Coordinates of C-alpha atoms and ligand atoms in Angstrom, one line a residue:
X146 CA 7.8 -48.2 12.7
X147 CA 10.1 -45.4 11.9
X148 CA 7.2 -43.8 10.0
X149 CA 4.9 -44.1 13.1
X150 CA 7.5 -42.6 15.3
X151 CA 7.9 -39.7 13.1
X152 CA 4.1 -39.1 13.0
X153 CA 4.0 -39.3 16.7
X154 CA 6.7 -36.7 17.3
X155 CA 5.0 -34.5 14.8
X156 CA 1.7 -34.9 16.7
X157 CA 3.5 -34.0 19.9
X158 CA 5.1 -31.0 18.4
X159 CA 1.7 -29.7 17.1
X160 CA 0.1 -30.6 20.4
X161 CA 2.7 -28.5 22.2
X162 CA 1.5 -25.5 20.3
X163 CA -2.2 -26.0 21.1
X164 CA -3.8 -23.3 23.1
X165 CA -7.4 -24.6 23.0
X166 CA -8.3 -28.1 23.9
X167 CA -9.6 -29.5 20.6
X168 CA -8.2 -27.0 18.1
X169 CA -5.0 -27.1 16.1
X170 CA -2.9 -24.0 16.6
X171 CA -3.7 -21.7 13.7
X172 CA -2.3 -18.4 12.7
X173 CA -4.1 -15.7 10.7
X174 CA -1.5 -13.6 8.8
X175 CA -2.2 -9.9 8.4
X176 CA 0.0 -8.1 5.9
X177 CA 0.5 -4.4 6.8
X178 CA 1.8 -2.2 4.0
X179 CA 2.9 0.9 5.8
X180 CA 5.0 4.0 4.8
X181 CA 8.1 3.6 6.9
X182 CA 10.1 5.7 4.4
X183 CA 9.3 8.5 1.9
X184 CA 6.8 11.3 2.0
X185 CA 4.4 9.6 4.5
X186 CA 7.1 8.1 6.8
X187 CA 5.8 10.2 9.7
X188 CA 2.6 8.1 9.8
X189 CA 4.0 4.6 9.3
X190 CA 5.9 4.2 12.6
X191 CA 2.8 5.0 14.8
X192 CA 0.6 2.9 12.6
X193 CA 2.9 -0.1 13.2
X194 CA 2.9 0.5 16.9
X195 CA -1.0 0.5 16.9
X196 CA -1.1 -2.7 15.0
X197 CA 1.4 -4.5 17.2
X198 CA -0.4 -3.4 20.4
X199 CA -3.8 -4.7 19.1
X200 CA -2.3 -8.0 17.9
X201 CA -0.5 -8.6 21.3
X202 CA -3.7 -7.7 23.2
X203 CA -5.9 -10.0 21.1
X204 CA -3.4 -12.9 21.2
X205 CA -3.0 -12.6 25.0
X206 CA -6.8 -12.4 25.6
X207 CA -7.5 -15.7 23.8
X208 CA -10.6 -14.0 22.3
X209 CA -10.1 -15.9 19.0
X210 CA -10.4 -19.3 20.6
X211 CA -6.8 -20.3 20.1
X212 CA -6.4 -18.7 16.7
X213 CA -3.5 -16.3 16.8
X214 CA -2.9 -13.1 14.7
X215 CA 0.4 -12.4 13.1
X216 CA 1.2 -9.0 11.6
X217 CA 3.8 -8.9 8.8
X218 CA 4.8 -5.3 8.4
X219 CA 6.5 -4.1 5.2
X220 CA 7.5 -0.6 4.0
X221 CA 5.4 0.7 1.0
X222 CA 7.9 3.5 0.6
X223 CA 5.0 6.0 0.2
X224 CA 5.0 5.0 -3.5
X225 CA 2.7 3.2 -5.9
X226 CA 5.6 0.9 -7.2
X227 CA 6.7 -0.3 -3.8
X228 CA 3.1 -0.6 -2.6
X229 CA 2.4 -3.0 -5.6
X230 CA 5.5 -5.1 -4.8
X231 CA 4.6 -5.4 -1.1
X232 CA 1.1 -6.5 -2.0
X233 CA 2.4 -9.1 -4.4
X234 CA 4.7 -10.5 -1.7
X235 CA 1.8 -10.6 0.8
X236 CA -0.6 -12.3 -1.6
X237 CA 1.7 -14.8 -3.2
X238 CA 4.6 -15.4 -0.8
X239 CA 3.2 -14.9 2.6
X240 CA -0.4 -16.0 1.7
X241 CA -1.9 -13.5 4.1
X242 CA -5.6 -13.6 5.0
X243 CA -6.0 -9.8 4.8
X244 CA -4.0 -6.7 4.1
X245 CA -4.0 -3.5 6.2
X246 CA -2.9 -0.4 4.3
X247 CA -1.3 1.1 2.4
X248 CA -0.7 4.4 4.2
X249 CA -1.4 6.8 1.4
X250 CA -4.5 6.9 -0.9
X251 CA -2.1 7.5 -3.8
X252 CA -0.5 4.1 -3.1
X253 CA -3.9 2.4 -2.5
X254 CA -5.2 3.4 -6.0
X255 CA -2.4 1.4 -7.5
X256 CA -2.0 -1.5 -5.1
X257 CA -5.6 -2.3 -4.1
X258 CA -6.7 -3.4 -7.6
X259 CA -4.1 -6.2 -7.3
X260 CA -5.7 -7.5 -4.0
X261 CA -9.2 -7.1 -5.5
X262 CA -8.2 -9.2 -8.6
X263 CA -6.6 -11.8 -6.3
X264 CA -9.7 -11.8 -4.0
X265 CA -7.7 -10.8 -0.9
X266 CA -9.6 -8.4 1.5
X267 CA -8.0 -5.1 2.2
X268 CA -8.7 -2.9 5.2
X269 CA -7.6 0.7 4.7
X270 CA -6.8 2.4 8.0
X271 CA -5.5 5.8 6.8
X272 CA -6.8 6.4 3.2
X273 CA -9.1 9.4 3.2
X274 CA -9.7 10.1 -0.5
X275 CA -13.5 9.8 -0.9
X276 CA -13.1 8.2 -4.3
X277 CA -10.7 5.7 -5.8
X278 CA -10.5 3.4 -2.8
X279 CA -13.5 1.3 -1.7
X280 CA -15.0 1.8 -5.1
X281 CA -12.3 -0.4 -6.5
X282 CA -14.4 -3.4 -5.6
X283 CA -16.0 -5.6 -2.9
X284 CA -12.7 -6.8 -1.3
X285 CA -11.7 -3.2 -0.4
X286 CA -12.9 -2.0 3.0
X287 CA -11.9 1.0 5.1
X288 CA -11.8 2.1 8.8
X289 CA -10.6 5.7 8.1
X290 CA -13.2 8.4 7.6
X291 CA -12.9 10.3 4.3
X292 CA -12.1 14.0 3.9
X293 CA -15.8 14.3 2.8
X294 CA -16.9 12.8 6.1
X295 CA -14.7 15.0 8.3
X296 CA -13.9 18.4 6.7
X297 CA -17.4 19.9 6.2
X298 CA -18.4 19.3 9.9
X299 CA -15.0 20.5 11.1
X300 CA -15.3 23.6 9.0
X301 CA -18.8 24.3 10.3
X302 CA -17.6 24.1 13.9
X303 CA -14.5 26.2 13.2
X304 CA -16.5 28.8 11.4
X305 CA -19.0 29.0 14.3
X306 CA -16.1 29.7 16.7
X307 CA -14.1 32.1 14.5
X308 CA -16.6 33.5 12.1
X309 CA -14.5 33.6 8.9
X310 CA -16.1 34.7 5.7
X311 CA -13.3 34.4 3.1
X312 CA -10.6 31.8 2.5
X313 CA -7.4 31.1 0.5
X314 CA -6.6 27.5 -0.3
X315 CA -3.1 25.9 -0.8
X316 CA -3.0 22.2 -1.8
X317 CA -0.7 19.5 -3.2
X318 CA -1.7 18.6 -6.8
X319 CA 0.4 15.5 -7.2
X320 CA -1.2 13.3 -4.5
X321 CA -4.6 11.6 -4.5
X322 CA -5.3 12.5 -0.9
X323 CA -4.2 16.2 -1.0
X324 CA -6.1 16.7 -4.2
X325 CA -9.2 15.0 -2.8
X326 CA -9.0 17.2 0.3
X327 CA -8.9 20.2 -1.9
X328 CA -12.0 19.0 -3.8
X329 CA -13.9 18.7 -0.5
X330 CA -12.7 22.2 0.6
X331 CA -13.6 23.7 -2.8
X332 CA -17.2 22.6 -2.4
X333 CA -17.7 22.8 1.4
X334 CA -16.4 26.4 1.7
X335 CA -18.9 28.1 -0.6
X336 CA -21.7 25.8 0.6
X337 CA -21.1 27.2 4.1
X338 CA -21.0 30.8 2.8
X339 CA -17.2 31.2 2.8
X340 CA -15.9 32.8 -0.3
X341 CA -12.7 31.4 -1.9
X342 CA -10.5 34.4 -2.8
X343 CA -7.7 32.4 -4.4
X344 CA -6.1 28.9 -4.8
X345 CA -2.5 27.9 -5.2
X346 CA -0.8 24.5 -5.6
X347 CA 2.5 22.8 -4.8
X348 CA 4.2 19.4 -5.4
X349 CA 5.4 17.0 -2.7
X350 CA 9.1 17.7 -3.5
X351 CA 8.6 21.5 -3.1
X352 CA 10.2 23.0 0.0
X353 CA 9.7 26.7 -0.7
X354 CA 6.1 28.0 -0.8
X355 CA 6.8 31.7 -0.6
X356 CA 5.5 32.6 -4.0
X357 CA 2.2 30.8 -3.5
X358 CA 1.8 32.2 0.1
X359 CA 2.7 35.7 -0.9
X360 CA 0.0 35.6 -3.7
X361 CA -2.6 34.2 -1.3
X362 CA -1.7 36.7 1.6
X363 CA -2.2 39.6 -0.8
X364 CA -5.9 38.6 -1.0
X365 CA -6.2 39.1 2.8
X366 CA -8.2 35.9 3.5
X367 CA -9.9 35.4 6.9
X368 CA -8.6 31.8 6.9
X369 CA -5.9 29.8 5.1
X370 CA -6.9 26.2 4.2
X371 CA -4.1 23.7 3.6
X372 CA -4.4 20.2 2.1
X373 CA -0.9 18.7 2.5
X374 CA 1.0 15.8 4.0
X375 CA 2.6 16.5 7.3
X376 CA 6.1 17.3 6.0
X377 CA 4.9 19.9 3.5
X378 CA 2.3 21.1 5.9
X379 CA 4.8 22.0 8.7
X380 CA 7.0 23.9 6.2
X381 CA 3.9 25.7 4.8
X382 CA 2.7 27.0 8.2
X383 CA 6.2 28.1 9.2
X384 CA 6.6 30.1 6.0
X385 CA 3.1 31.6 6.3
X386 CA 3.9 32.9 9.8
X387 CA 7.3 34.2 8.6
X388 CA 5.5 36.1 5.9
X389 CA 3.4 37.8 8.6
X390 CA 0.1 35.9 8.2
X391 CA -1.7 36.1 11.6
X392 CA -5.1 34.6 10.7
X393 CA -6.3 31.0 11.4
X394 CA -5.0 28.0 9.5
X395 CA -7.1 24.9 8.9
X396 CA -5.7 21.7 7.5
X397 CA -6.9 18.4 6.2
X398 CA -6.0 14.9 7.5
X399 CA -2.3 15.1 6.6
X400 CA -1.8 17.5 9.6
X401 CA -3.2 15.0 12.1
X402 CA 0.2 13.8 13.1
X403 CA 2.2 14.9 16.2
X404 CA 5.2 15.0 13.8
X405 CA 3.5 18.0 12.1
X406 CA 3.5 19.9 15.4
X407 CA 7.1 18.8 16.2
X408 CA 8.4 20.0 12.9
X409 CA 6.4 23.2 12.7
X410 CA 7.2 24.2 16.3
X411 CA 5.5 27.4 17.5
X412 CA 4.1 28.1 14.0
X413 CA 1.7 25.1 14.5
X414 CA 0.0 26.9 17.4
X415 CA -3.7 27.5 16.7
X416 CA -3.9 25.2 13.6
X417 CA -7.3 23.6 13.3
X418 CA -7.9 20.1 11.9
X419 CA -10.8 17.7 11.7
X420 CA -10.0 14.3 13.0
X421 CA -11.4 10.8 13.2
X422 CA -10.0 10.2 16.6
X423 CA -11.4 11.9 19.7
X424 CA -8.4 11.6 21.9
X425 CA -10.4 13.0 24.8
X426 CA -13.1 10.3 24.7
X427 CA -13.4 8.8 28.2
X428 CA -14.6 5.5 26.7
X429 CA -12.8 2.7 28.5
X430 CA -11.7 1.2 25.2
X431 CA -10.1 4.5 24.2
X432 CA -8.5 4.9 27.6
X433 CA -7.1 1.3 27.4
X434 CA -5.6 2.1 24.0
X435 CA -4.0 5.3 25.2
X436 CA -2.6 3.5 28.3
X437 CA -1.3 0.6 26.2
X438 CA 0.5 2.9 23.8
X439 CA 2.1 5.0 26.6
X440 CA 3.2 1.8 28.3
X441 CA 5.2 1.1 25.2
X442 CA 6.7 4.6 25.1
X443 CA 4.7 5.6 22.0
X444 CA 2.7 8.8 21.8
X445 CA -0.8 7.7 20.7
X446 CA -2.2 9.6 17.7
X447 CA -5.0 9.4 15.2
X448 CA -3.0 7.1 12.9
X449 CA -2.2 4.6 15.6
X450 CA -5.8 4.7 16.9
X451 CA -7.0 3.9 13.4
X452 CA -4.5 1.1 12.8
X453 CA -5.3 -0.4 16.3
X454 CA -9.0 -0.3 15.5
X455 CA -8.3 -2.0 12.1
X456 CA -6.8 -5.0 13.8
X457 CA -9.8 -5.2 16.2
X458 CA -12.2 -4.9 13.2
X459 CA -10.4 -7.9 11.6
X460 CA -10.6 -9.9 14.9
X461 CA -14.3 -9.1 15.1
X462 CA -14.8 -10.2 11.4
X463 CA -13.0 -13.5 12.3
X464 CA -15.3 -14.0 15.3
X465 CA -18.4 -13.2 13.2
X466 CA -17.2 -15.7 10.6
X467 CA -17.2 -18.5 13.2
X468 CA -13.6 -18.1 14.2
X469 CA -12.4 -18.8 10.7
X470 CA -9.7 -16.6 9.1
X471 CA -9.7 -17.5 5.4
X472 CA -9.8 -14.6 2.9
X473 CA -13.5 -15.1 2.1
X474 CA -14.3 -15.6 5.8
X475 CA -12.8 -12.2 6.7
X476 CA -14.6 -10.5 3.8
X477 CA -17.9 -12.1 4.9
X478 CA -17.2 -11.1 8.5
X479 CA -16.5 -7.5 7.7
X480 CA -20.0 -7.3 6.2
X481 CA -21.4 -8.2 9.6
X482 CA -19.4 -5.8 11.8
X483 CA -21.7 -3.4 13.6
X484 CA -21.4 -0.9 16.4
X485 CA -18.0 -2.3 17.5
X486 CA -16.7 -0.4 20.5
X487 CA -13.3 1.0 19.5
X488 CA -11.0 4.0 20.4
X489 CA -12.7 5.8 17.4
X490 CA -16.1 5.3 18.9
X491 CA -18.9 2.9 17.9
X492 CA -17.6 1.6 14.5
X493 CA -19.7 0.2 11.6
X494 CA -19.2 0.0 7.8
X495 CA -21.4 1.9 5.4
X496 CA -23.1 -0.1 2.6
X497 CA -20.1 1.2 0.4
X498 CA -17.6 -0.5 2.8
X499 CA -16.4 2.9 4.2
X500 CA -16.0 3.5 7.9
X501 CA -18.7 5.2 9.9
X502 CA -18.3 6.8 13.3
X503 CA -18.3 10.3 15.0
X504 CA -15.5 12.7 13.9
X505 CA -14.1 15.5 16.0
X506 CA -12.3 18.9 15.7
X507 CA -8.9 19.5 17.2
X508 CA -6.6 22.5 17.6
X509 CA -2.9 22.8 18.4
X510 CA -2.5 24.3 21.9
X511 CA 0.7 24.4 23.8
X512 CA 2.4 22.0 21.4
X513 CA -0.4 19.4 21.5
X514 CA -3.6 18.6 19.8
X515 CA -6.6 19.5 22.0
X516 CA -10.1 18.3 21.1
X517 CA -12.5 21.3 20.9
X518 CA -15.8 20.4 22.6
Ligands
LIG58 C1 -4.3 9.6 2.5 C2 -4.2 10.3 3.8 C3 -2.8 10.5 4.3 C4 -2.7 11.8 5.0 C5 -2.7 9.4 5.3 C6 -1.4 9.2 5.9 O1 -5.2 10.7 4.4 O2 -3.4 9.5 1.7 O3 -5.5 9.3 2.2

């Protein structure tokens, strides 16, 4: 009798959580490994806001037929070691269905192989190194466009506007993303008839770039190309302007953060950067994203748009898998996502599991990114 009563109260409890008539309340856990501290901390906070907005919208809409999403956000510390630890907790302790992240390509090269070996799908939302990410294996997918998908087109458009013929390049040589961005610049510049006059490097911990910039400025380049994370990038443009460089500066993905503009101040004016998010898109899905972020008091940026899109891609995969949210279901669902309407545009995966949609070119004007049409 007592046993029956207990069963009954359990059934009532479970019943109270039901949101669809015939379906037990189920939660799909998304582990998000984001850089909340360390060299990439400027990106993590807005990524987290984008994820939470998307999770709340999807849960409120009931679009997953009573299935709810839950995001568990942990700090990857912008390092390989912490990224690995966070992945292990997500996989073994939290038993997540899918992992979003980690913020940096560098961290992904170390952490993603663990998810691949454990057969847990990963959706990268900010990794832009063309190599070393999705080629880890079939469980690794990505929303973010690579530097190879963005920089050549952005360079072509910038060159058409400004007509530069020579370049100097400064890049971080201790980070997978900054090095990959440099590799793309090194091949795209000469391919487009722009001669590289000189190249200099720095490390993430450097704060003084005067020696490198002085050597590059002496070559009198038409354009300065910078592959750096936002923190280094803002100090680099400040020091370049202090040294008297007046020409155009073009950056890679690391500069796509409003934090870059805030930290560089007036020195950021005119900086050009290719982006995967066309903030000016009038598409209602994009406008709804922008309004949703502003309503929460968060400035929408490319990183939050990509993270928000990542959650919608996961929801679409769950839907395409028949509203099932197991690890294999989500992986199989990813393979069927096509032309999904997102703030980034119509989103599909390439056969190599990378993201595919239209990139844009933006420029800092009046302390803000402005899309160049
Ligand atoms: C990478 C990047 C960074 C700038 C993302 C935050 O693109 O590490 O791949």
